[in-house]
C-alpha cells in the first residue's frame, strides 16, 4: 500500500449500476490531489453530475483542506451537483484524528451527504457510489436537474436509460484505490 | 643233295680206265684216305645194306640197283614234297584271303576313321556352342537380374491402380532402379552404349512414373491427420525432384497452417472439448492473463509441429534438415501471427501504452496555465483518439480519452467565453443579466446605458471579425472540429446573453429610455451573424 503511486492528472473507470430498475452507466473520474495538477483537474468538475470529496480520518490536515476543495467544487459545478463527503480509512479507527460527529456536522452545514468508508476493506465504498447515483437519479426525477443543460453531466440515451458523470474529487487520500 | 649224289656217281665212273685222267684218278683214289671221307663212308654204309652178296650178278646190277634206289628215293621225296607243297598252297590261299579281309577291314577302318573325325569335330563344335550358349544364358540372366525390373516390380512402382497405396516394397524397387542406373556406367565402360542408354531410359521412365505416384500419395498423406510413417522415406525419395519435394512441403505447410489457426481460434472462442479448458477470450478483460494464455497455447502447439516436421525430413540427406524444419515450422506458425497480433495489439498498444502515455501527457501539462494546459491536452488527446479509433475494442480507452477531451473542451470554452465577455464588456453585467435584481437594471452601475452602448459597439466589432477575439492559443488547436466547437459555443453563449440583455433593455420596467438605439440589432440577426 505504501507504494501506491499518486494519481497523475486523472484516472478513469466506468461502472454500470441499477437504480430503480434503470441501468445507469457511471463514468468515474478520479482526479489527482496534488496541487500541481489543479489546473488540469479543475476541468473535470464542470461536467460532473456528482462529486465524491475524500479526506483521511487519520490526518486532520486533509480534513482542514476540505473548505478550499469545496469552494472549487461549488464554483465549477452547477448548483445541483451532488457532493458526497467521505471520511476514508475507517479501518484505522485507532489512529482516528477526526471524529465522525465533527465531520457529520460539517457535511450537514454545507449540504453534503456523508459517510465514513474504507478503501482497504471496501466498507461503504459501493454504497457511496450507489447513494450518489441514487441522489442524482432523484434530482432528475423531481426536475431539479435539467438533463438538457449542457453542464448537467448527465446524458440520456434511448438504449441506455441514463448515464452519469461522477466526479471523484480527491484529497491526499481517496476512496477507490484497490492496491 | 641230288647234286652230291650225282657227283658221287660221276666219281665212281672216273674209276674207269682213261688215259691221263684215268691215271690221275687212280692216283687220286690211291691217295684217298677212306677213313676220313665221311661221305664215302656214309655211302658205303648205305651200300652195305643192299649189297649183301658179292656176286657177279650183284655186281652187274649194282649200278642199276643204285639208280633204282635213287629214283625210289627221289620219287618218295617228290611225293613228300608234293604234300608239303599242297599244304603250303593251302596256307597261302588262306593267308591271301585273310589278307584280303584285313585289307578290306583296314580300308573300312580307314573310312570309318575319317567319318568319325568329322563327327567328333561336329560334336566338339556343338559342345562348344552349347557351352557358349549356356554362358550366354547365364550372362543374359545375370543381365536381366542386374539391369531389369521384374514385371512384379514394375507393378509395384507404377501401382496397380491410381489409388494403390505406397508400401515398403515400393522403396525397395525404387532403390533398385537407382542401383540399376548407377550400374549402367559399367555398361558404358564396356562399350555397350546403346544398351546402357536403353536401360537408363527404361529406369528413368519407371522412376518418373513412380515418383509422380509418390508425389500424389504424399499430397494426400499431408492432408491426413495421421500420416503414414513411410512419408519420411517418401520425402527423402522426392528430394531428387526439388519441384515435387517443394510442392509436398508447401501442401504440408498449407494444411498445417489451416489446422493450427483453426485450433487457435477454437481455443480462443470455443475452448477445449466439452468447454474445458474454457475459451481463452473469456480472459480478454485481463490483458496479462489473456496474452499469457494465448502465448502459452502457441508455445504448446509448436513443439508437436516441430516434431512432425523433424520426422518428415528425418531421412532427407540432400538438405539441411534443421534449417528446413525451422523454416517449415516458421511458415506454419506464421499463421497464428495475425490473430495473435491483432489481439495482443488490442490488449497491449492499448492498456500498456495508453495509460502511461496519458499519464505522461498529464504530467507534462501540470505546470501550465488553464488555457495552455487545455490546448495542449486537447492536441495530445486528439492525436491519441484518432490513432486509437483505428483499432477495434478500444471502447473503454476511447471513452476515457473522449471524456478528457470533453472536459478540456468545456474548460477552454468557458475560458474563451469569459474572455470574449470581458473583451466586449459584458462580463460586469453578466451576473445581473442571468439573475436580474428587483430594482430597474438601468440604475445598476454595471448596466448603465453607456456601458450597454459600449458593449454594442464592441459586439459590432466582434461580429465583423469574430476571430479577433478568439483566445490566441486556440489557433494552436490541431483539430478544426475543436476550433469549430469553441467558436460555436462562444457564439451560442454570446447570442444567449444578447437575447437576455435585449429583452431586459426592452422591458420598460428596467427604465431604459431608448432601447432600440441602445441595442439596435435584432437578436435573431445577431444570432445569424454569429453562427
Ligand atoms: N489503511 C488504509 N489505507 C488506505 C486506505 N485508502 C488508501 N489508503 C492508503 O493511503 C495511501 C494513499 O492512497 P491514494 O488512494 O493513492 O491517495 P490519493 O488521494 O489517490 O492520492 P493522489 O492520487 O495523489 O491524489 C496509499 O498508500 C493507500 O494504500 C484505507 O481505506 N485504509
Ligand atoms: Mg489517486
XYZ file of C-alpha atoms and ligand atoms in Angstrom:
743
model
C 0.000 0.000 0.000
C 2.887 2.300 0.718
C 3.947 2.028 -2.926
C 0.599 3.107 -4.290
C 1.564 5.806 -6.779
C -0.013 9.230 -6.873
C -2.642 9.789 -9.492
C -1.278 11.705 -12.464
C -3.895 14.080 -13.862
C -6.950 11.857 -13.809
C -7.784 8.182 -13.764
C -10.850 6.800 -15.396
C -13.246 3.936 -14.944
C -16.803 3.025 -15.794
C -19.382 1.066 -13.907
C -22.923 0.070 -14.763
C -25.291 0.040 -11.819
C -29.016 -0.293 -11.439
C -31.119 2.362 -9.784
C -34.876 1.915 -9.539
C -34.771 -0.719 -12.262
C -32.878 1.614 -14.578
C -29.401 0.821 -15.817
C -27.103 3.725 -15.216
C -23.595 3.890 -16.538
C -21.271 5.814 -14.281
C -18.204 7.468 -15.691
C -15.864 7.835 -12.759
C -13.044 10.351 -12.944
C -10.506 10.090 -10.167
C -8.656 13.370 -10.132
C -5.172 13.932 -8.752
C -4.977 15.551 -5.344
C -1.567 17.073 -5.792
C -1.557 20.830 -6.123
C 0.401 20.842 -9.375
C -2.481 19.148 -11.194
C -5.102 21.646 -10.099
C -5.328 23.361 -13.494
C -5.846 20.042 -15.220
C -8.237 18.535 -12.715
C -10.494 21.553 -12.460
C -11.768 20.735 -15.932
C -13.420 17.627 -14.593
C -15.717 19.397 -12.163
C -17.619 21.260 -14.788
C -19.350 18.370 -16.470
C -19.849 16.326 -13.328
C -23.269 15.250 -12.063
C -21.774 14.304 -8.746
C -18.545 14.635 -6.800
C -17.032 12.486 -4.059
C -14.765 14.512 -1.807
C -12.462 12.318 0.244
C -10.391 13.086 3.345
C -8.290 10.876 5.590
C -9.772 10.402 9.089
C -6.278 9.736 10.479
C -4.862 13.018 9.178
C -6.524 16.136 10.343
C -4.729 18.294 7.775
C -6.717 16.640 4.988
C -9.916 17.467 6.815
C -8.816 21.049 7.239
C -8.370 21.422 3.484
C -11.964 20.445 2.764
C -13.326 24.011 2.590
C -10.921 25.022 -0.180
C -11.820 21.902 -2.202
C -15.468 22.598 -1.580
C -15.083 26.145 -2.872
C -13.598 24.852 -6.102
C -16.340 22.276 -6.405
C -19.072 24.783 -5.826
C -17.596 27.321 -8.231
C -17.089 24.934 -11.055
C -20.140 22.684 -10.829
C -23.751 23.598 -11.206
C -25.765 24.116 -8.043
C -27.472 20.753 -8.305
C -24.299 18.700 -8.464
C -24.445 16.061 -5.726
C -21.447 16.348 -3.429
C -20.640 13.425 -1.152
C -18.145 13.807 1.671
C -16.262 10.643 2.522
C -14.100 10.031 5.576
C -11.680 7.354 4.358
C -9.529 4.823 6.203
C -12.338 3.871 8.571
C -10.347 0.704 9.168
C -7.744 2.752 11.043
C -10.092 3.728 13.840
C -7.298 3.601 16.416
C -5.429 6.360 14.621
C -8.503 8.473 14.147
C -7.786 12.193 14.132
C -11.205 13.468 13.044
C -14.348 12.351 14.834
C -17.350 11.135 12.937
C -19.605 13.695 14.617
C -17.415 16.650 13.703
C -17.316 15.664 10.035
C -21.025 14.846 10.023
C -21.797 18.315 11.300
C -19.535 19.926 8.646
C -21.387 17.920 5.982
C -24.806 18.989 7.210
C -23.778 22.636 7.390
C -22.637 22.519 3.766
C -25.469 20.394 2.412
C -23.240 17.409 1.704
C -24.020 13.734 2.003
C -21.586 11.986 4.347
C -20.271 8.532 5.127
C -17.138 7.009 6.601
C -15.606 4.298 4.436
C -12.501 2.200 3.909
C -10.955 1.612 0.514
C -8.884 -1.062 2.168
C -11.740 -3.190 3.447
C -14.252 -1.959 0.891
C -16.590 -0.879 3.649
C -19.190 1.615 2.351
C -17.354 2.114 -0.940
C -20.010 0.576 -3.149
C -22.669 2.288 -1.057
C -21.121 5.714 -1.511
C -21.247 5.421 -5.301
C -24.699 3.901 -5.217
C -26.057 6.624 -2.936
C -24.573 9.301 -5.174
C -26.131 7.741 -8.234
C -29.487 7.429 -6.465
C -29.405 11.062 -5.432
C -28.605 12.161 -8.989
C -31.402 9.998 -10.289
C -33.757 11.524 -7.740
C -32.724 15.035 -8.808
C -33.543 14.111 -12.370
C -36.882 12.637 -11.386
C -38.025 15.662 -9.344
C -36.808 18.013 -12.039
C -34.140 19.800 -10.056
C -31.518 18.599 -12.524
C -32.124 19.671 -16.105
C -30.999 16.934 -18.445
C -30.816 19.343 -21.339
C -28.453 21.746 -19.652
C -25.039 21.471 -21.246
C -23.362 21.171 -17.883
C -25.673 18.673 -16.194
C -23.130 15.886 -16.607
C -25.937 13.532 -17.484
C -26.639 12.095 -20.877
C -29.827 10.362 -21.728
C -29.557 7.561 -24.227
C -32.564 5.810 -25.774
C -30.893 2.450 -25.459
C -29.267 3.187 -22.147
C -31.760 4.880 -19.856
C -29.219 7.019 -18.124
C -25.588 7.868 -17.902
C -23.996 9.750 -15.145
C -20.763 11.557 -14.953
C -19.452 11.154 -11.463
C -16.538 13.104 -10.309
C -14.470 11.567 -7.591
C -12.693 14.529 -6.230
C -9.506 13.797 -4.496
C -7.906 14.739 -1.244
C -4.462 13.433 -0.335
C -6.355 10.210 0.181
C -9.193 8.954 -1.872
C -11.525 6.055 -1.779
C -11.329 3.736 -4.711
C -7.724 2.716 -4.700
C -7.625 -1.021 -4.946
C -3.970 -1.543 -4.208
C 71.559 -133.297 -102.196
C 70.776 -134.797 -105.538
C 73.848 -132.962 -106.913
C 76.009 -134.512 -104.333
C 74.663 -137.929 -105.232
C 75.261 -137.287 -108.973
C 78.762 -136.162 -108.193
C 79.406 -139.443 -106.260
C 78.243 -141.370 -109.247
C 80.474 -139.431 -111.622
C 83.338 -140.039 -109.249
C 82.665 -143.751 -109.461
C 82.665 -143.694 -113.297
C 86.021 -141.929 -113.286
C 87.466 -145.153 -111.931
C 87.097 -146.427 -115.445
C 90.458 -146.581 -117.151
C 91.220 -143.454 -119.143
C 94.439 -142.301 -120.149
C 95.582 -139.424 -118.336
C 92.536 -138.595 -116.367
C 92.381 -142.269 -115.537
C 95.797 -142.396 -114.051
C 95.140 -139.147 -112.257
C 92.082 -140.684 -110.971
C 93.681 -143.892 -109.936
C 96.268 -141.923 -108.241
C 93.828 -139.919 -106.591
C 91.961 -142.888 -105.413
C 95.080 -144.492 -104.193
C 95.903 -141.425 -102.394
C 92.459 -141.222 -100.850
C 92.194 -141.987 -97.297
C 88.853 -143.531 -96.993
C 88.557 -143.457 -93.213
C 88.499 -139.641 -93.321
C 85.860 -139.317 -96.058
C 82.644 -139.217 -94.258
C 80.538 -139.049 -97.399
C 82.156 -142.060 -98.767
C 81.784 -143.841 -95.521
C 78.086 -142.975 -95.400
C 77.699 -144.049 -98.977
C 79.420 -147.348 -98.338
C 77.447 -147.906 -95.212
C 74.248 -147.421 -97.252
C 75.618 -149.702 -99.876
C 76.225 -152.422 -97.364
C 72.543 -152.517 -96.572
C 71.570 -153.839 -100.060
C 74.756 -155.243 -101.497
C 74.907 -158.215 -99.380
C 76.331 -160.760 -101.677
C 79.282 -160.122 -103.837
C 78.202 -161.992 -106.914
C 78.621 -161.146 -110.446
C 75.104 -160.508 -110.871
C 75.103 -158.395 -107.913
C 77.995 -156.549 -109.308
C 76.443 -156.143 -112.624
C 73.208 -154.967 -111.135
C 74.813 -152.729 -108.707
C 74.601 -149.632 -110.741
C 71.078 -150.203 -111.686
C 70.279 -151.113 -108.152
C 71.808 -147.847 -107.004
C 69.963 -145.848 -109.637
C 66.799 -147.674 -108.864
C 67.148 -146.869 -105.247
C 67.941 -143.236 -106.064
C 64.856 -142.967 -108.243
C 62.847 -144.532 -105.439
C 64.165 -142.068 -103.007
C 63.543 -139.202 -105.398
C 60.030 -140.406 -106.026
C 59.475 -140.685 -102.317
C 60.878 -137.217 -101.999
C 58.703 -135.860 -104.732
C 55.608 -137.365 -103.109
C 56.506 -135.937 -99.774
C 57.341 -132.633 -101.336
C 54.070 -132.648 -103.170
C 52.182 -132.955 -99.903
C 54.188 -130.188 -98.427
C 53.573 -128.105 -101.464
C 49.871 -128.746 -101.237
C 49.845 -127.796 -97.599
C 51.824 -124.679 -98.310
C 49.462 -123.852 -101.123
C 46.512 -124.200 -98.705
C 48.210 -121.936 -96.243
C 48.927 -119.489 -98.938
C 45.286 -119.395 -100.016
C 44.142 -118.871 -96.503
C 46.660 -116.168 -95.776
C 45.684 -114.489 -99.010
C 42.053 -114.461 -98.123
C 42.943 -113.319 -94.654
C 44.973 -110.601 -96.157
C 42.106 -109.629 -98.300
C 39.824 -109.425 -95.284
C 42.400 -107.483 -93.455
C 42.823 -105.050 -96.280
C 39.106 -104.646 -96.501
C 38.882 -104.195 -92.797
C 41.687 -101.729 -92.914
C 40.027 -99.870 -95.692
C 36.787 -99.811 -93.807
C 38.512 -98.764 -90.685
C 40.122 -96.003 -92.626
C 36.718 -94.906 -93.912
C 35.146 -95.140 -90.515
C 38.021 -93.280 -89.049
C 37.683 -90.394 -91.453
C 33.936 -90.421 -90.951
C 34.245 -90.319 -87.136
C 36.695 -87.479 -87.188
C 34.090 -85.282 -88.821
C 31.546 -86.361 -86.268
C 33.889 -85.643 -83.431
C 34.633 -82.342 -84.934
C 30.934 -81.628 -85.202
C 30.310 -82.836 -81.682
C 33.089 -80.705 -80.376
C 31.812 -77.643 -82.129
C 28.332 -78.388 -80.911
C 29.649 -78.823 -77.439
C 31.479 -75.556 -77.671
C 28.415 -73.904 -78.998
C 26.304 -75.309 -76.217
C 28.871 -74.167 -73.696
C 28.820 -70.752 -75.237
C 25.063 -70.694 -75.214
C 24.961 -71.770 -71.628
C 27.299 -68.969 -70.771
C 25.276 -66.552 -72.787
C 22.207 -67.687 -70.959
C 23.912 -67.094 -67.664
C 25.059 -63.715 -68.794
C 21.608 -62.903 -70.067
C 20.047 -63.980 -66.785
C 22.600 -62.018 -64.855
C 21.975 -59.045 -67.093
C 18.240 -59.219 -66.625
C 18.732 -59.580 -62.929
C 21.126 -56.680 -62.802
C 19.628 -54.314 -65.300
C 15.924 -55.025 -65.459
C 12.887 -54.964 -63.179
C 10.605 -57.925 -62.880
C 7.003 -57.425 -64.010
C 6.001 -57.556 -60.333
C 8.475 -54.841 -59.533
C 7.207 -52.675 -62.345
C 3.711 -53.117 -60.973
C 4.861 -52.090 -57.512
C 6.463 -48.947 -58.888
C 3.651 -47.921 -61.199
C 0.868 -49.033 -58.888
C -1.874 -51.445 -59.731
C -4.372 -48.601 -59.617
C -4.306 -44.853 -59.156
C -5.221 -45.238 -55.524
C -2.881 -48.132 -54.745
C -1.076 -47.255 -51.511
C 2.666 -46.872 -51.277
C 4.309 -49.793 -49.496
C 7.751 -50.577 -48.166
C 8.405 -52.634 -51.309
C 7.900 -49.534 -53.377
C 11.023 -48.026 -51.883
C 12.979 -51.239 -52.298
C 12.150 -51.255 -56.005
C 12.802 -47.532 -56.276
C 16.221 -48.132 -54.763
C 16.765 -50.882 -57.250
C 16.045 -48.607 -60.183
C 18.631 -46.224 -58.783
C 21.142 -49.057 -58.402
C 20.481 -50.129 -61.976
C 21.021 -46.605 -63.165
C 24.305 -46.498 -61.317
C 25.291 -49.829 -62.830
C 24.760 -48.638 -66.380
C 28.122 -46.939 -66.129
C 29.690 -50.415 -66.278
C 27.785 -50.979 -69.478
C 29.128 -47.725 -70.808
C 32.646 -48.604 -69.745
C 32.381 -51.916 -71.536
C 31.231 -50.276 -74.697
C 27.545 -51.100 -74.532
C 26.451 -47.559 -75.119
C 23.158 -48.378 -76.708
C 22.163 -50.907 -74.068
C 23.274 -48.531 -71.341
C 21.154 -45.759 -72.768
C 18.181 -48.073 -73.216
C 18.409 -49.308 -69.643
C 18.863 -45.783 -68.396
C 15.830 -44.673 -70.337
C 13.734 -47.563 -69.015
C 14.725 -46.810 -65.456
C 14.056 -43.116 -65.923
C 10.586 -43.772 -67.243
C 9.919 -46.139 -64.379
C 11.233 -43.743 -61.744
C 9.365 -40.859 -63.292
C 6.096 -42.755 -63.020
C 6.984 -43.940 -59.524
C 7.952 -40.510 -58.219
C 4.866 -38.950 -59.759
C 2.745 -41.522 -57.977
C 4.749 -40.988 -54.778
C 4.152 -37.255 -55.032
C 0.374 -37.694 -55.328
C 0.419 -40.063 -52.393
C 2.446 -37.579 -50.313
C -0.037 -34.832 -51.105
C -2.874 -36.938 -49.781
C -0.835 -38.011 -46.755
C -0.160 -34.367 -45.902
C -3.887 -33.852 -45.561
C -4.236 -36.816 -43.248
C -4.215 -36.094 -39.529
C -2.272 -39.302 -39.055
C 0.193 -39.583 -41.947
C 1.877 -42.891 -42.772
C 5.364 -43.413 -41.308
C 6.503 -44.035 -44.880
C 6.059 -40.329 -45.580
C 9.547 -39.765 -44.162
C 11.015 -42.147 -46.731
C 8.845 -40.662 -49.446
C 10.188 -37.172 -48.772
C 13.736 -38.476 -48.898
C 12.997 -40.069 -52.265
C 11.364 -36.921 -53.605
C 14.471 -34.868 -52.934
C 15.541 -35.977 -56.376
C 12.713 -33.819 -57.776
C 13.029 -30.492 -55.977
C 9.853 -29.212 -57.605
C 7.755 -32.113 -56.329
C 9.549 -32.010 -52.987
C 8.746 -28.347 -52.549
C 5.142 -28.865 -53.603
C 4.731 -31.520 -50.931
C 6.338 -29.292 -48.293
C 4.071 -26.478 -49.430
C 0.995 -28.666 -49.098
C 2.167 -29.771 -45.666
C 2.566 -26.146 -44.604
C -0.782 -25.052 -46.041
C -2.678 -27.901 -44.388
C -0.922 -27.459 -41.051
C -1.398 -23.705 -41.124
C -5.111 -24.294 -41.506
C -5.192 -26.704 -38.597
C -3.073 -24.519 -36.364
C -5.053 -21.365 -36.941
C -8.353 -23.224 -36.598
C -7.103 -24.785 -33.378
C -6.038 -21.394 -32.135
C -9.353 -19.747 -32.971
C -11.199 -22.664 -31.365
C -9.091 -22.334 -28.225
C -9.907 -18.630 -28.220
C -13.636 -18.841 -28.806
C -14.825 -22.389 -28.075
C -12.279 -23.775 -25.630
C -11.267 -27.384 -25.241
C -13.533 -30.365 -25.855
C -16.619 -30.015 -23.692
C -15.605 -26.466 -22.861
C -12.544 -27.354 -20.786
C -10.248 -25.516 -20.774
C -12.524 -22.562 -21.116
C -12.244 -20.272 -24.159
C -9.218 -18.018 -23.831
C -11.213 -14.987 -24.903
C -13.095 -15.141 -21.620
C -9.883 -13.668 -20.153
C -9.969 -10.707 -22.519
C -10.605 -8.340 -19.646
C -7.305 -9.326 -18.021
C -4.604 -8.422 -20.541
C -1.783 -10.224 -18.775
C -3.730 -13.446 -18.402
C -5.227 -13.160 -21.899
C -1.942 -12.606 -23.693
C -0.244 -15.152 -21.453
C -2.851 -17.797 -22.256
C -2.599 -17.109 -25.988
C 1.190 -17.310 -25.963
C 1.024 -20.443 -23.831
C -1.280 -22.037 -26.380
C 1.094 -21.209 -29.224
C 4.035 -22.355 -27.133
C 2.316 -25.649 -26.507
C 1.277 -26.153 -30.101
C 4.669 -25.585 -31.691
C 6.752 -28.460 -30.269
C 4.434 -31.003 -31.862
C 4.684 -29.103 -35.155
C 8.458 -29.141 -34.851
C 8.454 -32.825 -34.059
C 6.208 -33.589 -37.011
C 8.432 -31.580 -39.345
C 11.561 -33.214 -37.951
C 10.085 -36.621 -38.611
C 9.038 -35.526 -42.071
C 12.565 -34.538 -43.071
C 14.417 -37.100 -40.940
C 15.705 -39.126 -43.867
C 16.446 -36.293 -46.257
C 20.162 -36.210 -46.896
C 20.413 -33.524 -49.571
C 19.077 -30.714 -47.397
C 19.915 -29.080 -44.092
C 17.251 -30.836 -42.040
C 17.492 -28.415 -39.124
C 17.102 -25.422 -41.407
C 14.275 -27.000 -43.394
C 12.488 -27.911 -40.154
C 12.956 -24.410 -38.846
C 11.613 -22.717 -41.952
C 8.691 -25.154 -42.212
C 7.662 -24.656 -38.596
C 8.108 -20.924 -39.058
C 5.775 -20.886 -42.055
C 3.216 -22.940 -40.177
C 3.361 -20.884 -37.009
C 3.203 -17.696 -39.008
C -0.487 -18.468 -39.497
C -1.355 -17.615 -35.897
C 0.618 -14.382 -36.085
C -2.255 -12.359 -37.456
C -4.956 -13.380 -34.988
C -2.397 -13.267 -32.183
C -1.022 -9.925 -33.260
C -4.389 -8.222 -33.600
C -5.427 -9.458 -30.176
C -2.174 -8.543 -28.478
C -2.182 -5.197 -30.192
C -5.683 -4.549 -28.962
C -4.661 -5.517 -25.468
C -1.122 -4.146 -25.109
C -0.738 -0.976 -27.830
C -3.763 -0.140 -25.847
C -3.520 -0.633 -21.916
C 0.234 -0.737 -21.639
C 0.765 2.214 -23.904
C -2.246 4.429 -23.492
C -2.217 4.652 -19.708
C 1.426 5.647 -19.330
C 1.063 7.949 -22.311
C -1.962 9.699 -20.804
C -0.098 9.946 -17.513
C 2.953 11.411 -19.223
C 0.785 13.916 -21.060
C -0.980 14.960 -17.861
C 2.337 15.152 -16.065
C 3.824 17.427 -18.685
C 0.699 19.593 -18.618
C 0.957 20.024 -14.852
C 2.968 23.250 -14.904
C 0.872 25.045 -17.498
C -1.911 27.569 -17.019
C -5.549 26.648 -17.545
C -5.784 27.656 -21.218
C -2.347 26.398 -22.179
C -2.843 23.045 -20.500
C -6.311 22.672 -22.043
C -4.995 23.358 -25.557
C -2.004 21.115 -25.027
C -4.095 18.272 -23.632
C -6.669 18.643 -26.409
C -3.973 18.333 -29.039
C -2.454 15.301 -27.379
C -5.787 13.592 -26.828
C -6.886 14.414 -30.333
C -3.873 12.559 -31.734
C -4.366 9.681 -29.358
C -8.056 9.460 -30.085
C -7.616 9.397 -33.845
C -4.933 6.721 -33.541
C -6.983 4.561 -31.207
C -10.142 4.871 -33.280
C -8.358 2.849 -35.955
C -8.208 -0.088 -33.563
C -11.114 -2.203 -32.522
C -12.211 -2.978 -28.979
C -10.610 0.097 -27.515
C -14.019 1.390 -26.457
C -13.129 1.899 -22.852
C -9.965 3.808 -23.617
C -11.697 5.892 -26.254
C -14.394 6.751 -23.741
C -11.740 7.821 -21.277
C -9.987 9.978 -23.824
C -13.255 11.398 -25.121
C -14.145 12.268 -21.512
C -10.858 14.098 -21.099
C -11.405 15.876 -24.423
C -14.911 16.920 -23.353
C -13.637 18.182 -20.024
C -10.806 20.191 -21.562
C -13.074 21.496 -24.310
C -15.558 22.639 -21.640
C -12.797 24.421 -19.806
C -11.462 26.033 -22.934
C -14.963 27.098 -23.998
C -15.522 28.566 -20.564
C -12.241 30.481 -20.727
C -12.996 31.588 -24.263
C -16.486 32.752 -23.381
C -15.362 34.659 -20.344
C -12.522 36.135 -22.414
C -14.929 37.356 -25.069
C -17.322 38.598 -22.421
C -14.533 40.716 -20.966
C -13.498 41.954 -24.385
C -16.945 43.060 -25.405
C -17.525 44.494 -21.939
C -20.414 42.286 -20.927
C -18.573 40.497 -18.115
C -19.554 43.051 -15.490
C -23.198 42.906 -16.500
C -23.370 39.113 -16.680
C -24.345 38.338 -13.067
C -27.252 40.822 -13.336
C -28.301 39.526 -16.699
C -28.507 35.919 -15.546
C -30.079 36.822 -12.214
C -31.861 40.180 -12.713
C -32.227 42.182 -9.486
C -35.640 43.502 -8.411
C -34.534 47.100 -8.980
C -34.595 48.588 -12.509
C -31.486 47.426 -14.337
C -30.714 50.841 -15.768
C -29.946 52.043 -12.272
C -27.303 49.367 -11.793
C -23.832 50.906 -12.325
C -22.660 47.902 -14.368
C -25.642 48.102 -16.674
C -25.894 51.814 -17.335
C -26.893 52.844 -20.883
C -23.339 53.968 -21.530
C -21.983 50.548 -20.678
C -24.601 48.936 -22.864
C -23.754 51.308 -25.675
C -20.061 50.471 -25.401
C -20.958 46.739 -25.365
C -22.955 47.189 -28.541
C -20.041 48.913 -30.289
C -17.610 46.192 -29.236
C -20.074 43.469 -30.207
C -20.362 45.024 -33.661
C -16.581 44.918 -33.913
C -16.667 41.285 -32.847
C -19.367 40.485 -35.351
C -17.296 41.938 -38.189
C -14.194 39.994 -37.185
C -15.098 37.218 -34.720
C -11.665 35.608 -34.979
C -10.035 38.628 -33.366
C -11.476 37.833 -30.026
C -10.680 34.182 -30.032
C -8.030 33.240 -27.482
C -4.696 33.257 -29.277
C -3.901 29.745 -28.018
C -6.947 28.259 -29.663
C -5.301 28.833 -33.028
C -2.819 26.192 -31.975
C -5.543 23.564 -31.781
C -4.807 20.838 -34.292
C -8.388 19.774 -34.662
C -10.516 22.118 -36.743
C -13.552 20.468 -35.226
C -12.417 21.595 -31.755
C -11.986 25.136 -33.101
C -15.420 24.980 -34.649
C -16.938 23.742 -31.371
C -15.287 26.543 -29.435
C -16.472 29.092 -31.922
C -19.970 27.701 -31.854
C -20.196 27.604 -28.075
C -18.866 31.149 -27.818
C -21.399 32.289 -30.388
C -24.212 30.491 -28.586
C -23.221 31.954 -25.237
C -22.889 35.461 -26.663
C -26.125 35.176 -28.554
C -27.981 33.933 -25.480
C -26.549 36.855 -23.460
C -27.681 39.230 -26.185
C -31.150 37.717 -26.235
C -31.465 38.125 -22.478
C -29.997 41.656 -22.452
C -32.146 42.651 -25.363
C -35.309 41.573 -23.632
C -34.189 43.223 -20.378
C -33.354 46.505 -22.097
C -36.617 46.457 -23.943
C -38.500 45.751 -20.748
C -39.889 49.178 -19.637
C -39.598 48.053 -16.029
C -35.815 48.444 -16.342
C -36.139 52.113 -17.255
C -34.059 52.379 -20.441
C -35.160 55.480 -22.393
C -34.329 54.460 -25.954
C -33.866 50.658 -26.056
C -33.758 50.474 -29.844
C -30.938 52.995 -30.013
C -29.003 51.154 -27.312
C -29.369 47.704 -28.885
C -30.361 48.339 -32.483
C -29.789 44.808 -33.647
C -32.490 42.207 -33.622
C -31.461 39.111 -31.508
C -32.188 36.888 -34.491
C -29.822 38.957 -36.655
C -27.087 38.751 -34.030
C -27.588 35.007 -33.830
C -27.298 34.672 -37.594
C -24.277 36.902 -37.766
C -22.568 34.918 -35.042
C -23.165 31.488 -36.488
N -5.406 1.662 5.821
C -5.901 2.237 4.741
N -5.052 2.776 3.833
C -5.577 3.374 2.745
C -6.963 3.410 2.524
N -7.201 4.078 1.374
C -5.977 4.427 0.871
N -5.009 4.030 1.717
C -3.558 4.227 1.546
O -3.293 5.614 1.527
C -2.264 5.935 0.584
C -2.735 6.958 -0.423
O -3.841 6.499 -1.141
P -4.243 7.022 -2.583
O -5.557 6.392 -2.929
O -3.128 6.774 -3.530
O -4.341 8.529 -2.386
P -4.912 9.617 -3.423
O -5.817 10.500 -2.711
O -5.475 8.952 -4.640
O -3.602 10.415 -3.836
P -3.430 11.161 -5.219
O -3.553 10.144 -6.258
O -2.074 11.810 -5.175
O -4.499 12.150 -5.313
C -1.933 4.654 -0.097
O -0.756 4.137 0.479
C -3.089 3.749 0.205
O -2.694 2.412 0.330
C -7.837 2.804 3.514
O -9.071 2.804 3.439
N -7.247 2.250 4.606
Mg -5.034 8.876 -6.628
